[in-house]
CSV table of C-alpha atoms and ligand atoms in Angstrom, one decimal:
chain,number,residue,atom,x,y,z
Q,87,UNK,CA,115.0,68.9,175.9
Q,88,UNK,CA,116.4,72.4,176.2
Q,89,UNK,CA,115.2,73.0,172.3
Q,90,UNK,CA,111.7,71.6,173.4
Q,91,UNK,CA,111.7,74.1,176.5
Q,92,UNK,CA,112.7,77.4,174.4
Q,93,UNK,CA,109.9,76.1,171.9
Q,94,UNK,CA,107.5,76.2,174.0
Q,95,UNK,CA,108.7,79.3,175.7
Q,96,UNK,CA,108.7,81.0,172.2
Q,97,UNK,CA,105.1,80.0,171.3
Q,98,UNK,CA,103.9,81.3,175.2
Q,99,UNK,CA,105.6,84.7,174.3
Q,100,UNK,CA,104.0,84.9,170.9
Q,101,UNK,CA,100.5,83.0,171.0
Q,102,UNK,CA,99.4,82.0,174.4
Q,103,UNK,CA,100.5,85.3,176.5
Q,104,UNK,CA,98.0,87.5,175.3
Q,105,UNK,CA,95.5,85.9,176.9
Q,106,UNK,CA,97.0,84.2,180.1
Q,107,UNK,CA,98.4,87.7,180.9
Q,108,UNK,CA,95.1,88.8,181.4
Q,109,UNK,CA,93.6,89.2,185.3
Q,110,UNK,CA,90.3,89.9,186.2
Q,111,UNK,CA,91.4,93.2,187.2
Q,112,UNK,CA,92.4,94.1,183.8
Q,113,UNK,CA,89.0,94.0,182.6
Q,114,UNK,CA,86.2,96.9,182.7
Q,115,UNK,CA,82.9,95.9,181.5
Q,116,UNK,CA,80.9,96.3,178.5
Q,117,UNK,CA,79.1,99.2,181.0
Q,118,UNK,CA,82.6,101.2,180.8
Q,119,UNK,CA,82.7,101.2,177.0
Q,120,UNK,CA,79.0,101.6,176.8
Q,121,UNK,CA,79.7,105.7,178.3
Q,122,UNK,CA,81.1,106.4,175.3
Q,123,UNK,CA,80.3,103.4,172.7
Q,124,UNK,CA,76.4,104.0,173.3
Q,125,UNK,CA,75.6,103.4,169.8
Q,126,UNK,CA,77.1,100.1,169.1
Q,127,UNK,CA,76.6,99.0,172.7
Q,128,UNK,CA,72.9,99.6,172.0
Q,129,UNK,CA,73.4,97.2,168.7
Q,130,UNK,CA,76.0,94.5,170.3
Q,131,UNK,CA,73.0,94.3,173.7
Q,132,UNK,CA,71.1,92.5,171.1
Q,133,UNK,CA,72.9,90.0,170.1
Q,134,UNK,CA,73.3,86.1,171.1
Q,135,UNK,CA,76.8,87.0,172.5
Q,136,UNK,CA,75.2,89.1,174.8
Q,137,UNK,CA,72.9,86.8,176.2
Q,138,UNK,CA,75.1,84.2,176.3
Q,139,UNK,CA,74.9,83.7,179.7
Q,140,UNK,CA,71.3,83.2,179.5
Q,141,UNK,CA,71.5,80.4,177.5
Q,142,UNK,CA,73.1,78.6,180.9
Q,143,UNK,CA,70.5,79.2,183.0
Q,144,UNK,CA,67.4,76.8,183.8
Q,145,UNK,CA,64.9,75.9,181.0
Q,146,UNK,CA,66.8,77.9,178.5
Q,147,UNK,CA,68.0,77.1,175.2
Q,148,UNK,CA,66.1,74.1,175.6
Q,149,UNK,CA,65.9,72.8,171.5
Q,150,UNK,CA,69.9,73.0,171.5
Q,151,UNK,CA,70.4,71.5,174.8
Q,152,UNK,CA,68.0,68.3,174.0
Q,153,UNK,CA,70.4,67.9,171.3
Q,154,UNK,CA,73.9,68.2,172.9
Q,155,UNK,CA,72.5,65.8,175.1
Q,156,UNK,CA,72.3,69.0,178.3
Q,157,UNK,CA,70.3,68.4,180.7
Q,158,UNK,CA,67.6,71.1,180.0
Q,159,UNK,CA,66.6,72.1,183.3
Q,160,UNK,CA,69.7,72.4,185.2
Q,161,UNK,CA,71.2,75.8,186.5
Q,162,UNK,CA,74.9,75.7,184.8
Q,163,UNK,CA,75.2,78.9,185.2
Q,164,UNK,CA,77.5,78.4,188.9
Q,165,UNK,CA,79.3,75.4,186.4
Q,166,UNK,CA,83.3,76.2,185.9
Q,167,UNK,CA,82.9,73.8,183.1
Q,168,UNK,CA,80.5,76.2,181.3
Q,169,UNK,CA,80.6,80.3,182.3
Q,170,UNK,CA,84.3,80.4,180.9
Q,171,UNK,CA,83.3,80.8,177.3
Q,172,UNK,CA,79.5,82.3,178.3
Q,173,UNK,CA,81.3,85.3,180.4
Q,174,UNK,CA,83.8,87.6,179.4
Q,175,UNK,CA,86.7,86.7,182.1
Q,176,UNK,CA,84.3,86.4,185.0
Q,177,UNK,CA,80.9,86.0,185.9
Q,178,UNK,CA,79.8,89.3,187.0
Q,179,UNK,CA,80.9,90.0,183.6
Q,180,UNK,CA,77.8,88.0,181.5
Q,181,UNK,CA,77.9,87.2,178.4
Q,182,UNK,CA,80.5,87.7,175.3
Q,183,UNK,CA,81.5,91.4,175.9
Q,184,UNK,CA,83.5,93.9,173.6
Q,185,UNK,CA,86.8,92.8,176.0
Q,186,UNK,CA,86.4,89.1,174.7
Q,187,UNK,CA,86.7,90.5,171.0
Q,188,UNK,CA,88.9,93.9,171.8
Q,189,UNK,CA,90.9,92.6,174.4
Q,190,UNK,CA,90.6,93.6,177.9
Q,191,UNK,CA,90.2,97.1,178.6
Q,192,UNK,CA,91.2,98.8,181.3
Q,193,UNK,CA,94.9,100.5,180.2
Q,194,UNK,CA,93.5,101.3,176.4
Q,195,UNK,CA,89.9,102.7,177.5
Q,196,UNK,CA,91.2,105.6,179.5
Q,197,UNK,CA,89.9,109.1,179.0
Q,198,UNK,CA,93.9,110.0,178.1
Q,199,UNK,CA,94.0,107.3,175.2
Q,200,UNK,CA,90.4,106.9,173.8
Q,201,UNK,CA,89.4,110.6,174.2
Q,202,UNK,CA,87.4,112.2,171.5
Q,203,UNK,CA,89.5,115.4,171.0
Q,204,UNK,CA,93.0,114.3,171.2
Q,205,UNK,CA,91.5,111.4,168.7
Q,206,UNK,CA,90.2,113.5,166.1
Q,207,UNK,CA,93.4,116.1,166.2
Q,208,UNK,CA,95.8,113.0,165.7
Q,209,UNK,CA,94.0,109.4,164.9
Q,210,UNK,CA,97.1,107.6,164.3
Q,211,UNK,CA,98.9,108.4,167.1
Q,212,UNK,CA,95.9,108.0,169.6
Q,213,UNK,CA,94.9,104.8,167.6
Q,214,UNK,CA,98.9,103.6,168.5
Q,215,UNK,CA,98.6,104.3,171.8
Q,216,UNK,CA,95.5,102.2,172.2
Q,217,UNK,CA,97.1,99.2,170.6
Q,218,UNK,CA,100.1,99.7,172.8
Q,219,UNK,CA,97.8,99.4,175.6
Q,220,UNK,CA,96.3,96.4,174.3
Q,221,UNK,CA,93.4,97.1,172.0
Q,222,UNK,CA,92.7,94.7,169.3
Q,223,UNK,CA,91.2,96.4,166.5
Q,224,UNK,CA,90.0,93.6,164.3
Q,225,UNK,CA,89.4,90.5,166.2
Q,226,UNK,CA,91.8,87.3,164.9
Q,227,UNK,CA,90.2,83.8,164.6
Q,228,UNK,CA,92.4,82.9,167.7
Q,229,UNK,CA,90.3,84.6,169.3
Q,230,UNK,CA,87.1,83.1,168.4
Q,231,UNK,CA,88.5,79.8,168.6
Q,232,UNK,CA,89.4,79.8,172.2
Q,233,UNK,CA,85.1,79.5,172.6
Q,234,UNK,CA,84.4,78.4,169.1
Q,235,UNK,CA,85.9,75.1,169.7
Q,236,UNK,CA,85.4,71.3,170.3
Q,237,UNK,CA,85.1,71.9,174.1
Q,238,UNK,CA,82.1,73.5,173.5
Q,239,UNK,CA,79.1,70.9,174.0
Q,240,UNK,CA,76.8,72.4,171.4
Q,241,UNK,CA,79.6,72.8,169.0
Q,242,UNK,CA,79.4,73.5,165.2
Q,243,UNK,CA,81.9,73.6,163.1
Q,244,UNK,CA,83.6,77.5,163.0
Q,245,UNK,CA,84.0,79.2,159.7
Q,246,UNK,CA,86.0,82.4,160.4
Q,247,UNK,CA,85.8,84.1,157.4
Q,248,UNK,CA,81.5,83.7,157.2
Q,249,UNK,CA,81.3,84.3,160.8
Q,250,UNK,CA,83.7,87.0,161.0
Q,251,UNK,CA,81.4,89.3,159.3
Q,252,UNK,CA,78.1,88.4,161.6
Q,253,UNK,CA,79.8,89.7,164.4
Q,254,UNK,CA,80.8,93.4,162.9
Q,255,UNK,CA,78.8,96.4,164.4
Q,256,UNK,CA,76.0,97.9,162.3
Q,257,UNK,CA,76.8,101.3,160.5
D,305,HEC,C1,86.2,107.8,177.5
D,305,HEC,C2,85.5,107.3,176.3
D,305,HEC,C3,85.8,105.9,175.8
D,305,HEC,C4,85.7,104.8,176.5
D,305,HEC,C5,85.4,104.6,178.0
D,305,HEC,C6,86.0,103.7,175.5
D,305,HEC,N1,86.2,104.3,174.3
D,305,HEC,FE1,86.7,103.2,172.6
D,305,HEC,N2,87.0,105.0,171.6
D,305,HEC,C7,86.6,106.2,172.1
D,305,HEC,C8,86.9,107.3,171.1
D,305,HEC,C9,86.7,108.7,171.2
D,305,HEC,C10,87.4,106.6,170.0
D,305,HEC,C11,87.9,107.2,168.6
D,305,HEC,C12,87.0,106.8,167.5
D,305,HEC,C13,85.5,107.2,167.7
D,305,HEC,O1,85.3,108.4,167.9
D,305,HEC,O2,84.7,106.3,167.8
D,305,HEC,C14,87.4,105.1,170.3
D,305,HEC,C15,87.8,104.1,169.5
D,305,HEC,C16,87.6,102.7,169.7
D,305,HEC,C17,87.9,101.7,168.8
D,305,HEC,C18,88.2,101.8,167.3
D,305,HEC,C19,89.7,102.0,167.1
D,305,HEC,C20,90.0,102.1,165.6
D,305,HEC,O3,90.2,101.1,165.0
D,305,HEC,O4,89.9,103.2,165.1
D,305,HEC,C21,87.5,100.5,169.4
D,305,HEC,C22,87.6,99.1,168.8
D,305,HEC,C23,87.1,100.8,170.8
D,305,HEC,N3,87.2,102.2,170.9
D,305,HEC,C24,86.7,99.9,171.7
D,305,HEC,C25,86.4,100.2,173.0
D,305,HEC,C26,86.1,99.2,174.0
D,305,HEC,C27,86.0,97.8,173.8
D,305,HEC,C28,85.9,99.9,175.2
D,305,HEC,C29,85.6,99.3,176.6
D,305,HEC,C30,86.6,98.4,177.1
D,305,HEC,C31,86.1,101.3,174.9
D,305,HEC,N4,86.4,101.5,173.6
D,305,HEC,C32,86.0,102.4,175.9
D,305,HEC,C33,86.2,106.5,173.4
D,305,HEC,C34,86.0,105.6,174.4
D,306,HEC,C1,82.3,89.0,168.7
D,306,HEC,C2,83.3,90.0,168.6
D,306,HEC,C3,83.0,91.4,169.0
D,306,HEC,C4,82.4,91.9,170.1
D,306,HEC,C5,81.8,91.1,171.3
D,306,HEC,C6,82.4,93.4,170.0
D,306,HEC,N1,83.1,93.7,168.9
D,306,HEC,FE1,83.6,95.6,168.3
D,306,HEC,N2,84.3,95.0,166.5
D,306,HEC,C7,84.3,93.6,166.1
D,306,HEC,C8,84.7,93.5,164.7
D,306,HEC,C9,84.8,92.3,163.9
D,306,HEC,C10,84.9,94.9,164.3
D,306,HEC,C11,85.3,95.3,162.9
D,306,HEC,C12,86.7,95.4,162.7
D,306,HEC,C13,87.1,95.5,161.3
D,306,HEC,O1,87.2,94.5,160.6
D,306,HEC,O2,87.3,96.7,160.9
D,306,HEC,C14,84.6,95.7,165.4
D,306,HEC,C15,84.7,97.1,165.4
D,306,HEC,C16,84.6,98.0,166.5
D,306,HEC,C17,84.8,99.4,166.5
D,306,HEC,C18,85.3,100.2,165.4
D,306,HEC,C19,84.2,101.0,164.7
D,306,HEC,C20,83.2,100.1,164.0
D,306,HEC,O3,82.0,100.3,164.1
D,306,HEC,O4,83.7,99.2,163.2
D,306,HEC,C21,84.4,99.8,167.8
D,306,HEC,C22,84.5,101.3,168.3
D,306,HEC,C23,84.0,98.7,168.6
D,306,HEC,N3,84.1,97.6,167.7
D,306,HEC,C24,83.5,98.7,169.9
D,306,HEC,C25,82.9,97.6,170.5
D,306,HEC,C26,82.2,97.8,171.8
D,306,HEC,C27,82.0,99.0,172.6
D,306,HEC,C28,81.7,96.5,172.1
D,306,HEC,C29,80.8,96.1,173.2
D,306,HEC,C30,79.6,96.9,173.4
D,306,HEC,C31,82.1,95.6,171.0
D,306,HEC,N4,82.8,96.3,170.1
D,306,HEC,C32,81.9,94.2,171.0
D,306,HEC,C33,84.1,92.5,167.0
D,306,HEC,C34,83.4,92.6,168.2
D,307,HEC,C1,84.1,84.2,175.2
D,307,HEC,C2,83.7,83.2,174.2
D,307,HEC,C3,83.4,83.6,172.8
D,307,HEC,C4,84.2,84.4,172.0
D,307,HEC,C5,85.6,85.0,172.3
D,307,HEC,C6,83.6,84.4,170.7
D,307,HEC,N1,82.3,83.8,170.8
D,307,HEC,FE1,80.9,83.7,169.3
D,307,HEC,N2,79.7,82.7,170.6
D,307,HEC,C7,80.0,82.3,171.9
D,307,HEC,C8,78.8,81.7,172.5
D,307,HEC,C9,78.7,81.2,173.9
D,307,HEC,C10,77.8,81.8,171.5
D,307,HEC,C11,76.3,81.3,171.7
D,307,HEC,C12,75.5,82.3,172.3
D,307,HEC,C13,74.1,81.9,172.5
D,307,HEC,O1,73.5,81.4,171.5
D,307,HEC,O2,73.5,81.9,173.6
D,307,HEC,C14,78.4,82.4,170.3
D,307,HEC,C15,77.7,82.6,169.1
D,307,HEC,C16,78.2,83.2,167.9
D,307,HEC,C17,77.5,83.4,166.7
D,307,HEC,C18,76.1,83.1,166.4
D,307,HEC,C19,75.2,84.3,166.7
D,307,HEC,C20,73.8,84.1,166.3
D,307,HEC,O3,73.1,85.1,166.2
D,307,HEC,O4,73.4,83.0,166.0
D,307,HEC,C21,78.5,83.9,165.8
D,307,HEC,C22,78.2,84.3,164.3
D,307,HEC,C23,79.7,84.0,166.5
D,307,HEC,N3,79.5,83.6,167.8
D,307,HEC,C24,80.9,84.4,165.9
D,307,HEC,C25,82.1,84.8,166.6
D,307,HEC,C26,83.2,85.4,166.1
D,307,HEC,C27,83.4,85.7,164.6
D,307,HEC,C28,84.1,85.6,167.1
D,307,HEC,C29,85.5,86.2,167.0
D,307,HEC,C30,85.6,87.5,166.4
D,307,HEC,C31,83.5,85.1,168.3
D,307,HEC,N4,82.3,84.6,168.0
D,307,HEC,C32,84.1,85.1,169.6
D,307,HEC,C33,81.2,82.5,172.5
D,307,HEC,C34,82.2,83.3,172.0
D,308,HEC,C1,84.9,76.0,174.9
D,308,HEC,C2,83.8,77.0,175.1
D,308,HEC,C3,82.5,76.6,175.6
D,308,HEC,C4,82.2,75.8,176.8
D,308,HEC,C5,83.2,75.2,177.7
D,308,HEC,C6,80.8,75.7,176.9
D,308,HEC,N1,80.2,76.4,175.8
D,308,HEC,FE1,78.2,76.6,175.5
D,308,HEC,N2,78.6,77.5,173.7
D,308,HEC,C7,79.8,77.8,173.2
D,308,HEC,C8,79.7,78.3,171.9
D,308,HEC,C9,80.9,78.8,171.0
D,308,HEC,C10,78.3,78.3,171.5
D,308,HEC,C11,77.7,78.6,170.2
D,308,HEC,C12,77.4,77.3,169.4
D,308,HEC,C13,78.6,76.4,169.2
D,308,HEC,O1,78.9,75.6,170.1
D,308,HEC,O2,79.4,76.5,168.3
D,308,HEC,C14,77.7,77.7,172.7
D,308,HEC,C15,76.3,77.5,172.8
D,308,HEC,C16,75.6,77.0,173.9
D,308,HEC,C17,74.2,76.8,173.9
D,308,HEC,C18,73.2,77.1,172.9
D,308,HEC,C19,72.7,78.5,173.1
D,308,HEC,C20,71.6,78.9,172.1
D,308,HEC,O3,71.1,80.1,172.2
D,308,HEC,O4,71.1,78.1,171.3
D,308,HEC,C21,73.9,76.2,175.2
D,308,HEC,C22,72.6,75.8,175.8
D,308,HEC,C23,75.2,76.1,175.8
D,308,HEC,N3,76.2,76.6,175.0
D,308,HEC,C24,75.4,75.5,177.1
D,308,HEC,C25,76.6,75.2,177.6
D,308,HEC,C26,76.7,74.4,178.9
D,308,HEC,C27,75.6,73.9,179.7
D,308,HEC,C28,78.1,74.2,179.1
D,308,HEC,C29,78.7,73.5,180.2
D,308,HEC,C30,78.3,72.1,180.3
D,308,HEC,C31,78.8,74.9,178.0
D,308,HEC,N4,77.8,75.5,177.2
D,308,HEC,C32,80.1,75.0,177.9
D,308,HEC,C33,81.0,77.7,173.9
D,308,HEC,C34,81.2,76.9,175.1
């Protein structure tokens, strides 16, 4: 029993904390990032992970809700079962933002830690600092998975390593 309990203890610590130590206040909007991101804000706006929370809302999405068997004129977009993966921690945070990918934001996207001189002068060390404070720089396929799963009504099957590559910025 005790074995069982450290287990499980063990695998909080180094798989599920990440993301249940997360509050809403330790988010900041894709707006935030936007201030000084404008370029690949401008690219990521366009994509279905933006709109995401469209897709809940009346007569949208209609051809992939007929075949999940949705009803394709209800509003889901009040539905706990549904805005969870369509928002990024809550719902005046719409759609899949740069937090759900780079981890929430609001210790690593300081002016002190992600500031264009002190960046340039010493990359490494600014780049450390922002992992410290909880930036993920390349996105793991735990974190797609905890959308791009079974839960999900419409769901595909999830290749990582073909889908991994859709989801990188632009140059
Ligand atoms: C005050 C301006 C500022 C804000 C706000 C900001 N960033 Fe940054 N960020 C930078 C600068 C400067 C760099 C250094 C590299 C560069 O110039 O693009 C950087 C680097 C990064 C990197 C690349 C790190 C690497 O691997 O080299 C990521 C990812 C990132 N930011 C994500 C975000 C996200 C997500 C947000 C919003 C939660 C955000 N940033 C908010 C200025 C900012
Ligand atoms: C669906 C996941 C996802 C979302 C959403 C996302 N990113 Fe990224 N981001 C990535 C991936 C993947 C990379 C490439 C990492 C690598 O392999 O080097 C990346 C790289 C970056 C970099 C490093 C420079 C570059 O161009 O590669 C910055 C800065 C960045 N993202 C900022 C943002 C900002 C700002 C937003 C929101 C406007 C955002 N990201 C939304 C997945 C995402
Ligand atoms: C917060 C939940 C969430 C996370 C995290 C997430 N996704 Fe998604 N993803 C979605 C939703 C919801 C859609 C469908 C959006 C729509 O079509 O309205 C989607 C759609 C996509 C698409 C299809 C886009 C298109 O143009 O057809 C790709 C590719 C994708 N995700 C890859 C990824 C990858 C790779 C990661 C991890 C780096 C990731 N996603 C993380 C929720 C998420
Ligand atoms: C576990 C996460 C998750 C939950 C819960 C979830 N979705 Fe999604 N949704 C996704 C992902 C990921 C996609 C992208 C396609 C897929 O399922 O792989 C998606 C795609 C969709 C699409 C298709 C969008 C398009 O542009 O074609 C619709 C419609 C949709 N979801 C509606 C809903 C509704 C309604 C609910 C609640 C009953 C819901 N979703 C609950 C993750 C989720």
């Amino acid at each position: 029993m005790k074995k069982i309990l450290l287990f499980i203890l063990l695998a909080l610590v180094l798989f599920g904390l990440p993301f249940i130590a997360y509050t809403a206040e330790d988010y900041v909007g894709a707006q935030k990032c936007k201030v000084c991101h404008m370029k690949i804000y401008k690219s990521w706006e366009q994509t279905k992970h933006a709109m995401a929370f469209e897709a809940l809302k009346p007569g949208m999405a209609v051809e992939a809700r007929q075949k999940a068997g949705l009803d394709t004129q209800k509003d889901y977009s009040q539905d706990a079962a549904c805005v969870g993966c369509h928002t990024t921690g809550t719902p005046d945070r719409p759609g899949v933002q740069c937090e759900a990918c780079h981890g929430a934001g609001k210790q690593y996207s300081s002016a002190k830690i992600m500031n264009k001189v002190a960046w340039k002068a010493d990359p490494d060390k600014q780049c450390a600092m922002a992992v410290e404070a909880g930036l993920v720089r390349k996105p793991a396929e735990k974190q797609c998975t905890v959308c791009h799963n079974t839960k999900s009504p419409t769901y595909t099957p999830f290749d990582f390593k073909t889908r991994y590559p859709e989801v990188k910025h632009p140059e």
